[in-house]
GROMACS .gro file of C-alpha atoms in nm:
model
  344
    1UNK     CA    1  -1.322   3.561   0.499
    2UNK     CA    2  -1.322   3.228   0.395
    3UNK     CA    3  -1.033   2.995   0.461
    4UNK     CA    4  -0.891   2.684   0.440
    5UNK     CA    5  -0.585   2.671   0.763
    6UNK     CA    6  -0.506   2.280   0.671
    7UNK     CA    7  -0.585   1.984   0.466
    8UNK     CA    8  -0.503   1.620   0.647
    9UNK     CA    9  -0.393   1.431   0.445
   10UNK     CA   10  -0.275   1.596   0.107
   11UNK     CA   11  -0.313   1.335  -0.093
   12UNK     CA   12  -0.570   1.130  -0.164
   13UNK     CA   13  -0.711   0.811  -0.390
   14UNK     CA   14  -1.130   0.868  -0.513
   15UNK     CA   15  -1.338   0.766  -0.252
   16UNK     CA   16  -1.105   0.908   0.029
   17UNK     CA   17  -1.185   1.095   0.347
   18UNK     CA   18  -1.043   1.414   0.418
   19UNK     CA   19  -1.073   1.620   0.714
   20UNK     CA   20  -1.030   2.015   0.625
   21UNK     CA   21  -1.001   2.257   0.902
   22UNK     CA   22  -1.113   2.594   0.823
   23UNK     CA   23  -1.253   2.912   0.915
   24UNK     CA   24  -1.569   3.106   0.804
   25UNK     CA   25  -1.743   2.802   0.613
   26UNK     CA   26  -2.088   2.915   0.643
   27UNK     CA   27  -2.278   2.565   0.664
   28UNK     CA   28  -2.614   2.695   0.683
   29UNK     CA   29  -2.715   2.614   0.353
   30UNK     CA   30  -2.556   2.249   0.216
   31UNK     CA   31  -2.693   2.356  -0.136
   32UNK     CA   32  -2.483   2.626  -0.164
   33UNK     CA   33  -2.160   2.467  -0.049
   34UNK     CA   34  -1.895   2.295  -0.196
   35UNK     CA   35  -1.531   2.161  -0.206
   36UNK     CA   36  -1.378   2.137  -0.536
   37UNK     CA   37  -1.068   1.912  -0.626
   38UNK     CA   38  -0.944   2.111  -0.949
   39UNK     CA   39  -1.296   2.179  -1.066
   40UNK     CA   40  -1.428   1.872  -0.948
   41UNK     CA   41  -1.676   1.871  -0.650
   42UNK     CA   42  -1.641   1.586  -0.395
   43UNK     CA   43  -1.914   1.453  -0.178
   44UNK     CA   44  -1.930   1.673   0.167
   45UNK     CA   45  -1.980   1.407   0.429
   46UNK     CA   46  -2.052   1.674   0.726
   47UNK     CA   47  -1.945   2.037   0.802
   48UNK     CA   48  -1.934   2.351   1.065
   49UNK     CA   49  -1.807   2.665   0.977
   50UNK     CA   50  -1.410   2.575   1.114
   51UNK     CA   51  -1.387   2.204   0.985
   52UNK     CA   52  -1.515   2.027   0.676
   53UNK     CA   53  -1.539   1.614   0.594
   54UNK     CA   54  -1.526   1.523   0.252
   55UNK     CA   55  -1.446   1.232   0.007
   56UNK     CA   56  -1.211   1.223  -0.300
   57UNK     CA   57  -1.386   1.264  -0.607
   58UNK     CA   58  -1.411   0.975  -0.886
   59UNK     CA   59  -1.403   1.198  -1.188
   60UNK     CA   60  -1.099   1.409  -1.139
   61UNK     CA   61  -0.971   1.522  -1.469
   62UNK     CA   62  -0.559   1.517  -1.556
   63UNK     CA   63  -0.580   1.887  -1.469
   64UNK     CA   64  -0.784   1.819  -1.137
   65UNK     CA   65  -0.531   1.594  -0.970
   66UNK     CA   66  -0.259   1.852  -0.904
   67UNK     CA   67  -0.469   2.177  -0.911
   68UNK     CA   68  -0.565   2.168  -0.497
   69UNK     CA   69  -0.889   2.205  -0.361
   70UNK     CA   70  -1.069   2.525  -0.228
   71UNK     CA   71  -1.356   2.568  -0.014
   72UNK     CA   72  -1.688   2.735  -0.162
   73UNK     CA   73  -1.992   2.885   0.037
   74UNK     CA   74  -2.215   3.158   0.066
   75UNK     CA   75  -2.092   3.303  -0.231
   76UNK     CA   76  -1.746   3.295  -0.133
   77UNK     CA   77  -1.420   3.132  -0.206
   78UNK     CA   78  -1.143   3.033  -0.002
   79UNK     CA   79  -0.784   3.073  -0.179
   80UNK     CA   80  -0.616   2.692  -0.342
   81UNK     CA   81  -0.462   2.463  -0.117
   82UNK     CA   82  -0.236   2.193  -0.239
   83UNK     CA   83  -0.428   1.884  -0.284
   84UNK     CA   84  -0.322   1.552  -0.454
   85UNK     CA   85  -0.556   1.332  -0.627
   86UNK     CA   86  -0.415   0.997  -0.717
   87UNK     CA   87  -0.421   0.821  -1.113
   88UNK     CA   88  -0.587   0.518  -1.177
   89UNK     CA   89  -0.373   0.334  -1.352
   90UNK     CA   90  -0.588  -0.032  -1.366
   91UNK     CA   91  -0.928  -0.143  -1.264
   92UNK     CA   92  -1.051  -0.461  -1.233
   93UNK     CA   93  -0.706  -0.625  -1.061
   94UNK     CA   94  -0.778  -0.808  -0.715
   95UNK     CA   95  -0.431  -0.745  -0.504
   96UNK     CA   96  -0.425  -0.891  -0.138
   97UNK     CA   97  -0.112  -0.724  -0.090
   98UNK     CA   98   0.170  -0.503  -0.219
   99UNK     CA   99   0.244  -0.418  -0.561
  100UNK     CA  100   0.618  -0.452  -0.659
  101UNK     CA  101   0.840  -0.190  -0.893
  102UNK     CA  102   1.093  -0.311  -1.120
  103UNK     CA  103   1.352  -0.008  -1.042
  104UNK     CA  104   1.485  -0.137  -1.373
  105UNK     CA  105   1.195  -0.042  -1.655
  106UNK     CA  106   0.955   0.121  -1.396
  107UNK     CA  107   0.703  -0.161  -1.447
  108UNK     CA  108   0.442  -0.228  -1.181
  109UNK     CA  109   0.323  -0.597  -1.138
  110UNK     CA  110   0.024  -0.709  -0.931
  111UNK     CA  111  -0.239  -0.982  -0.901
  112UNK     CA  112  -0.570  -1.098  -0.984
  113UNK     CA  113  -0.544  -1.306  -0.684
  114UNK     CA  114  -0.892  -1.449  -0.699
  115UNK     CA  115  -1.056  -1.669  -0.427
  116UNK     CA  116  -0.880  -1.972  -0.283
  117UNK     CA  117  -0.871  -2.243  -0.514
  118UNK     CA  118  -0.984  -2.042  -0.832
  119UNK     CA  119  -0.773  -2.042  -1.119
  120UNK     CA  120  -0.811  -1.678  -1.341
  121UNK     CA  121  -0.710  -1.608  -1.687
  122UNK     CA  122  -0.431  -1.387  -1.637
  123UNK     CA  123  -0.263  -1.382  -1.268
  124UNK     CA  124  -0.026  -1.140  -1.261
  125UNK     CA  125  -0.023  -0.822  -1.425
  126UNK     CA  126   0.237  -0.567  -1.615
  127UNK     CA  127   0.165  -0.215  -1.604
  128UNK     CA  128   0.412   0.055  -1.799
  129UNK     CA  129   0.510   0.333  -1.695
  130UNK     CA  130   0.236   0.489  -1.878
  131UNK     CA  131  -0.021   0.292  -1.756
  132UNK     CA  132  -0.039   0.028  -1.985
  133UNK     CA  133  -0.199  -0.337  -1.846
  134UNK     CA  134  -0.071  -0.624  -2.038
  135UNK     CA  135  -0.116  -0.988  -1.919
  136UNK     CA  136   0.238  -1.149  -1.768
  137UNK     CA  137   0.166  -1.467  -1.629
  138UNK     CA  138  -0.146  -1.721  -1.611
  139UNK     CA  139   0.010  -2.029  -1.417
  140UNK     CA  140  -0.004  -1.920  -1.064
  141UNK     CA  141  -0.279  -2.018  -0.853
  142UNK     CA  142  -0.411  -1.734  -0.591
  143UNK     CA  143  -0.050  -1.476  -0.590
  144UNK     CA  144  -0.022  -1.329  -0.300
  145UNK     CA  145   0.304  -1.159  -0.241
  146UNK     CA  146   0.522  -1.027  -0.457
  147UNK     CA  147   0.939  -0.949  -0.498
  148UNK     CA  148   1.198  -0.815  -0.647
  149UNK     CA  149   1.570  -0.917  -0.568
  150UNK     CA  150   1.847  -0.718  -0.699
  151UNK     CA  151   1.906  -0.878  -1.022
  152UNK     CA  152   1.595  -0.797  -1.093
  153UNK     CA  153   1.366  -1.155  -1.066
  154UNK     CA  154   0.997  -1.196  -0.927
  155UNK     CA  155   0.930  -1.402  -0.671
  156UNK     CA  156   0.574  -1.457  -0.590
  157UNK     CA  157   0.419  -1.657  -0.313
  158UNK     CA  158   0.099  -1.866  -0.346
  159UNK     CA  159  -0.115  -1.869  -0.074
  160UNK     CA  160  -0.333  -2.177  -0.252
  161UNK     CA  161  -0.031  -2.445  -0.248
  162UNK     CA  162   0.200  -2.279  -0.003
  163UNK     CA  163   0.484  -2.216  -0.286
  164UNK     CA  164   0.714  -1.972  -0.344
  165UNK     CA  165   0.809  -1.902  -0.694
  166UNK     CA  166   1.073  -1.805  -0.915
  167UNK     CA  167   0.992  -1.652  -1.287
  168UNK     CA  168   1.287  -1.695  -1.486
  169UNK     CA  169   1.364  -1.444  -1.781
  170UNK     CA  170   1.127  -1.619  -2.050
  171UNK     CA  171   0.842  -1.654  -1.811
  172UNK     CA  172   0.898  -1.987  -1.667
  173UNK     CA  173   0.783  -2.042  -1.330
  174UNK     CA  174   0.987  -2.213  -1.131
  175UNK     CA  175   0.882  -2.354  -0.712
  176UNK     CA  176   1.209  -2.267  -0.499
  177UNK     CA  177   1.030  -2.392  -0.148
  178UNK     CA  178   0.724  -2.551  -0.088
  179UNK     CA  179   0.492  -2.634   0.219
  180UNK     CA  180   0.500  -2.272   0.352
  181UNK     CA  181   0.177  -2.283   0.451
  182UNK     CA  182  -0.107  -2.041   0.366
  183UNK     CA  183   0.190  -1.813   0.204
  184UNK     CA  184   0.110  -1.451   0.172
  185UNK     CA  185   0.399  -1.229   0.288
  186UNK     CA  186   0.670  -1.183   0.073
  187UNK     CA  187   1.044  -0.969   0.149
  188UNK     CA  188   1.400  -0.965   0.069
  189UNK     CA  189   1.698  -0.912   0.325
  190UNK     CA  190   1.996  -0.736   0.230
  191UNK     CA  191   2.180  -1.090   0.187
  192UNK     CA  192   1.939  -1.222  -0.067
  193UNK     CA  193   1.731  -1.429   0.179
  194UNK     CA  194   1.342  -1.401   0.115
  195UNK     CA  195   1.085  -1.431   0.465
  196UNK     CA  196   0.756  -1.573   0.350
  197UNK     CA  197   0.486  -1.498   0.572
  198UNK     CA  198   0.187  -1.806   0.674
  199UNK     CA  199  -0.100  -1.640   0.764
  200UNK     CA  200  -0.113  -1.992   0.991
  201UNK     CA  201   0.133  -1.824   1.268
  202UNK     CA  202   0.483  -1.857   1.100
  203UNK     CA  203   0.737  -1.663   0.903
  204UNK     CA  204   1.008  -1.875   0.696
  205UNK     CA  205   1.283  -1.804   0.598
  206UNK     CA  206   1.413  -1.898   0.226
  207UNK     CA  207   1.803  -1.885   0.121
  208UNK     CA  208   1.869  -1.762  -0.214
  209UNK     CA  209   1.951  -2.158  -0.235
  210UNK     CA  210   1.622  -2.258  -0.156
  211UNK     CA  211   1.640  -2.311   0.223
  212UNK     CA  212   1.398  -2.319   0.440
  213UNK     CA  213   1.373  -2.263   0.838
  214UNK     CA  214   1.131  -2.136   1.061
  215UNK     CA  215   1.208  -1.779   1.220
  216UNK     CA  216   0.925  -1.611   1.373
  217UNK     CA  217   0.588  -1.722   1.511
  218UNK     CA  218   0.308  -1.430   1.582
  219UNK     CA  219  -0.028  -1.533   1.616
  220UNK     CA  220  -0.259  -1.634   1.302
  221UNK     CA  221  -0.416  -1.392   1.041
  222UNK     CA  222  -0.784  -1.350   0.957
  223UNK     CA  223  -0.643  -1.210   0.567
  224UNK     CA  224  -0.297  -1.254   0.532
  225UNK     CA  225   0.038  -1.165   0.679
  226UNK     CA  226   0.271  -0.811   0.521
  227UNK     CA  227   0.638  -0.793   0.564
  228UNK     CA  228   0.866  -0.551   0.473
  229UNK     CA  229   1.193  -0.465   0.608
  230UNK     CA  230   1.362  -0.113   0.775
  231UNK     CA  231   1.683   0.055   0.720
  232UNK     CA  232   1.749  -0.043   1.065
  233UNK     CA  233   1.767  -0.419   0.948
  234UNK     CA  234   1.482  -0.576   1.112
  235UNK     CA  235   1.164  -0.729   0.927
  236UNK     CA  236   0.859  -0.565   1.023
  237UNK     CA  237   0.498  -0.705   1.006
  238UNK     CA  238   0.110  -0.655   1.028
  239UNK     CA  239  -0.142  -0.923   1.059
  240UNK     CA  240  -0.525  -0.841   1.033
  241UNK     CA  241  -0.666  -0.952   1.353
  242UNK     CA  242  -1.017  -0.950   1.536
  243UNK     CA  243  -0.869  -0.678   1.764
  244UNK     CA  244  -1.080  -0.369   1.572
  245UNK     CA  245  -0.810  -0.038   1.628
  246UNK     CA  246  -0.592  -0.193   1.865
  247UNK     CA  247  -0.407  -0.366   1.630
  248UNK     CA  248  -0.003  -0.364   1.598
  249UNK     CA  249   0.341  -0.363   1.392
  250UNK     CA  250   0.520  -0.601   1.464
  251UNK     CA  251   0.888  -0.613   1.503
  252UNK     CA  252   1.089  -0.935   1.392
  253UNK     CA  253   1.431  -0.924   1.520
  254UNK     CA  254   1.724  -1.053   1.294
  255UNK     CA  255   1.744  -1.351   1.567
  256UNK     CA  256   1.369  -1.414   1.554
  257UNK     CA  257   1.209  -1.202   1.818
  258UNK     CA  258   0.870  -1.048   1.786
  259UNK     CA  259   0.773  -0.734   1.970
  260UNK     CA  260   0.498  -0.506   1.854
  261UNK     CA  261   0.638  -0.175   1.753
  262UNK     CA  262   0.354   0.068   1.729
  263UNK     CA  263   0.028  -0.043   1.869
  264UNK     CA  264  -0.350   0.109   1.756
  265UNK     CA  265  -0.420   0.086   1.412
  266UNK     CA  266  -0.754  -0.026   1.270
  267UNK     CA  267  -0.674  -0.344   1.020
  268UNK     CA  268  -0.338  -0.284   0.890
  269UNK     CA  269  -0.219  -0.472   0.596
  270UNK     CA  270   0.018  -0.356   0.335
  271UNK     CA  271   0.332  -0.152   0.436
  272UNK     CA  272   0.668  -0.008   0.305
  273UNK     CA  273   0.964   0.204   0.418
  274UNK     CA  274   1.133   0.515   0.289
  275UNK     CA  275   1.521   0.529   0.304
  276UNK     CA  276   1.486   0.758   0.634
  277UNK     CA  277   1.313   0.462   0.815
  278UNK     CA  278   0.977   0.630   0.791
  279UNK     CA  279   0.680   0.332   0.764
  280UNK     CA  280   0.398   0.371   0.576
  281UNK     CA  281   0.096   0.121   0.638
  282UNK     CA  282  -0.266   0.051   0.500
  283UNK     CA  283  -0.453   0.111   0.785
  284UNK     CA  284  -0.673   0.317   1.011
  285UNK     CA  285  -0.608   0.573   1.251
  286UNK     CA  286  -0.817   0.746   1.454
  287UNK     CA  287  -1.168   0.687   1.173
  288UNK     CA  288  -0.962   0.743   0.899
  289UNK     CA  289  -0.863   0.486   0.665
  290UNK     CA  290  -0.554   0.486   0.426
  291UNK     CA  291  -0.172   0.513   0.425
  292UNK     CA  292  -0.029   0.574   0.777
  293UNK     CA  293   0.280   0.755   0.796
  294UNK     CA  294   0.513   0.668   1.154
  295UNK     CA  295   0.808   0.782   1.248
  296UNK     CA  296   1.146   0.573   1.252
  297UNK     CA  297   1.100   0.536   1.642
  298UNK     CA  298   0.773   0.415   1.634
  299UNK     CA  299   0.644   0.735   1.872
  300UNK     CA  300   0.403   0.986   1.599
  301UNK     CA  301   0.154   0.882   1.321
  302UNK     CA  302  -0.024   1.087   1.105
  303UNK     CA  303  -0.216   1.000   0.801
  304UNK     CA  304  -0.030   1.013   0.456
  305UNK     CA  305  -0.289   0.933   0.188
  306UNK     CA  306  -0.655   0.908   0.225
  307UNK     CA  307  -0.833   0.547   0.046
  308UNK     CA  308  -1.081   0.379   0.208
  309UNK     CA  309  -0.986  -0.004   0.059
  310UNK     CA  310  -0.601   0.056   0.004
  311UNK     CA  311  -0.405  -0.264   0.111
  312UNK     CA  312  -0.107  -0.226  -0.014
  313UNK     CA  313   0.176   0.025  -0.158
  314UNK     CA  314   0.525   0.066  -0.285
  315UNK     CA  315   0.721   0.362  -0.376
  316UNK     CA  316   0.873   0.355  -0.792
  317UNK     CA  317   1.220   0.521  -0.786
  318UNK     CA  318   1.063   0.871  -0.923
  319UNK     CA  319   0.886   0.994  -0.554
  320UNK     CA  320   0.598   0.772  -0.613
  321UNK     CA  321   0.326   0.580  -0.408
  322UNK     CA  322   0.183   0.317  -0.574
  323UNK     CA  323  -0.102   0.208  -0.453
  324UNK     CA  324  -0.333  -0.090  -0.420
  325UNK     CA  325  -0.680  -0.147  -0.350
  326UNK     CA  326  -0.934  -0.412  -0.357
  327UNK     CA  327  -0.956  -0.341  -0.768
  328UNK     CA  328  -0.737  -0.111  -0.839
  329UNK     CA  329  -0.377   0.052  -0.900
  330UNK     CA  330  -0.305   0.445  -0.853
  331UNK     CA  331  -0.013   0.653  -0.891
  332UNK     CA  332   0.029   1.012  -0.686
  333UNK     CA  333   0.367   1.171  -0.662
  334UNK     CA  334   0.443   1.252  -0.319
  335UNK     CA  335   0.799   1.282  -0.304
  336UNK     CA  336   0.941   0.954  -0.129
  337UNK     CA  337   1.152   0.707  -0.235
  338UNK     CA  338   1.127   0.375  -0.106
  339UNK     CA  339   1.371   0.172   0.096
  340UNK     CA  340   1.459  -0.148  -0.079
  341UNK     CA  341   1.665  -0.377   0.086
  342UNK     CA  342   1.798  -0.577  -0.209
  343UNK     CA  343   1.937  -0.271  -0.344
  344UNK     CA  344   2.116  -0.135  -0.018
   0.00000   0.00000   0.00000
């Protein structure tokens, strides 16, 4: 009998690594085996007859992306298991960090960041709810991080002149602090105050009137810095380092105090919360790279969504992860809603 015991993760973006445990895959004969997503066949990377590595399809049809996978070999066929393949909503997009959901109209915006010092046609993107790209601003050099306060403006940080901005209603871009630095990081407190992140060593912190103090220091980024705050009211932050899988969360007290909070990821970057306090991260654990699920006390991690160049995410307000990689935006329902400070 051929079958499939458990799937880690269940979701995935194309180009993903999956691990499938299994029993009776008969891997004698690679020609005659397969894994199909839907009726898709994705790339077997190695197998034995009670576990199975293989990566997320590109060509997944509509159908494909909720149907589940199944095991095939020796002329056998393991039942469905539930499998989900995420939607490309854009290509050719260069985000360095999250995307950001307007809970209002469901719109996604992100970045053609660009390298440093290169201006691009359009910089920041629109997409609909049905996956619709349509240029929304052209005027900021290098975005990096992205908001959303709860009346509903952007803010967006620019790691080329160490601004954060402001776009008004009609599109007008206005600075609200400047000098931050190399600013990539971007969140909002409860109380309206945004914490810029400089990938030099510091995290500011902006009032809603345009304020600015220091409030952290960690120690410098090799990319850029991700913030995002907890339900439990501190601001919580990775940093790309040289340290290969020992790398951390950080923990940024409301005072100012940095402790790392879970320790032994491979390159995190991106990260968000649901409204239970779970944290989800771009990152590696244990060889495989994607979203990172850990617990609200910082003890169990488990991987969430498979992607190989995912660095960043945010949850819309209909259960799903949107997700960011080197190029491009995807979309796969999984059931969470995000945590959003500004909105508490």
């Amino acid at each position: 009998m051929l079958e499939v015991l458990q799937v880690r993760p269940q979701a995935g973006v194309p180009g993903g690594l999956i691990i499938i445990d299994c029993r009776g895959f008969d891997a004698s004969d690679y020609a005659d085996c397969e894994v199909l997503f839907g009726e898709t066949p994705g790339r077997i990377v190695s197998a034995s007859p009670d576990r199975v590595l293989v990566t997320v399809p590109d060509d997944v049809t509509k159908a494909d992306r909720l149907t589940g996978l199944q095991l095939m070999s020796a002329g056998r066929t393991s039942p469905r298991i539930p499998f989900l393949v995420a939607e490309l909503l854009a290509e050719n997009m260069h985000p360095v960090a999250n995307p950001v959901c307007d809970p209002e109209t469901g719109a996604i915006f992100t970045t053609i960041s660009g390298s440093r010092g290169k201006k691009v046609e359009v910089s920041v993107w629109r997409i609909s709810q049905e996956g619709q790209s349509t240029p929304f601003l052209d005027n900021v050099m290098n975005p990096t991080g992205l908001a959303i306060d709860r009346e509903g403006t952007l803010y967006i940080t620019s790691r080329h002149d160490g601004t954060l901005y402001r776009v008004s209603p009609f599109r007008e871009v206005v600075p609200v602090a400047e000098n931050l630095g190399i600013a990539t990081g971007l969140a909002i407190d409860r109380m309206g105050n945004l914490f810029v992140g400089d990938r030099q060593g510091t995290i500011y912190r902006v009032t809603p009137f345009g304020e600015v103090s220091p409030h952290a220091r960690l120690e410098p980024s090799m990319a850029a810095y991700h913030l995002a705050f907890s339900p439990d009211g501190h601001l919580y932050v990775t940093a790309p380092t040289l340290a290969g899988t020992r790398e951390s969360i950080y923990r940024v007290t409301p005072g100012g105090e940095v402790e790392p909070w879970f320790v032994g990821l491979g390159r995190p970057q991106g990260l968000a919360f649901d409204r239970a306090g779970n944290a989800y991260v771009c990152a590696s654990l244990n060889g495989l790279r994607g979203v990172i699920k850990i617990t609200p006390d910082g003890q169990e991690a488990e991987p969430f969504i498979a992607g190989a160049r995912l660095v960043g995410l945010t949850f819309d307000n209909r259960g799903n992860a949107i997700l960011a990689s080197n190029h491009e935006i995807y979309r796969v329902p999984v059931g969470v809603i995000g945590y959003d400070p500004a909105r508490a």
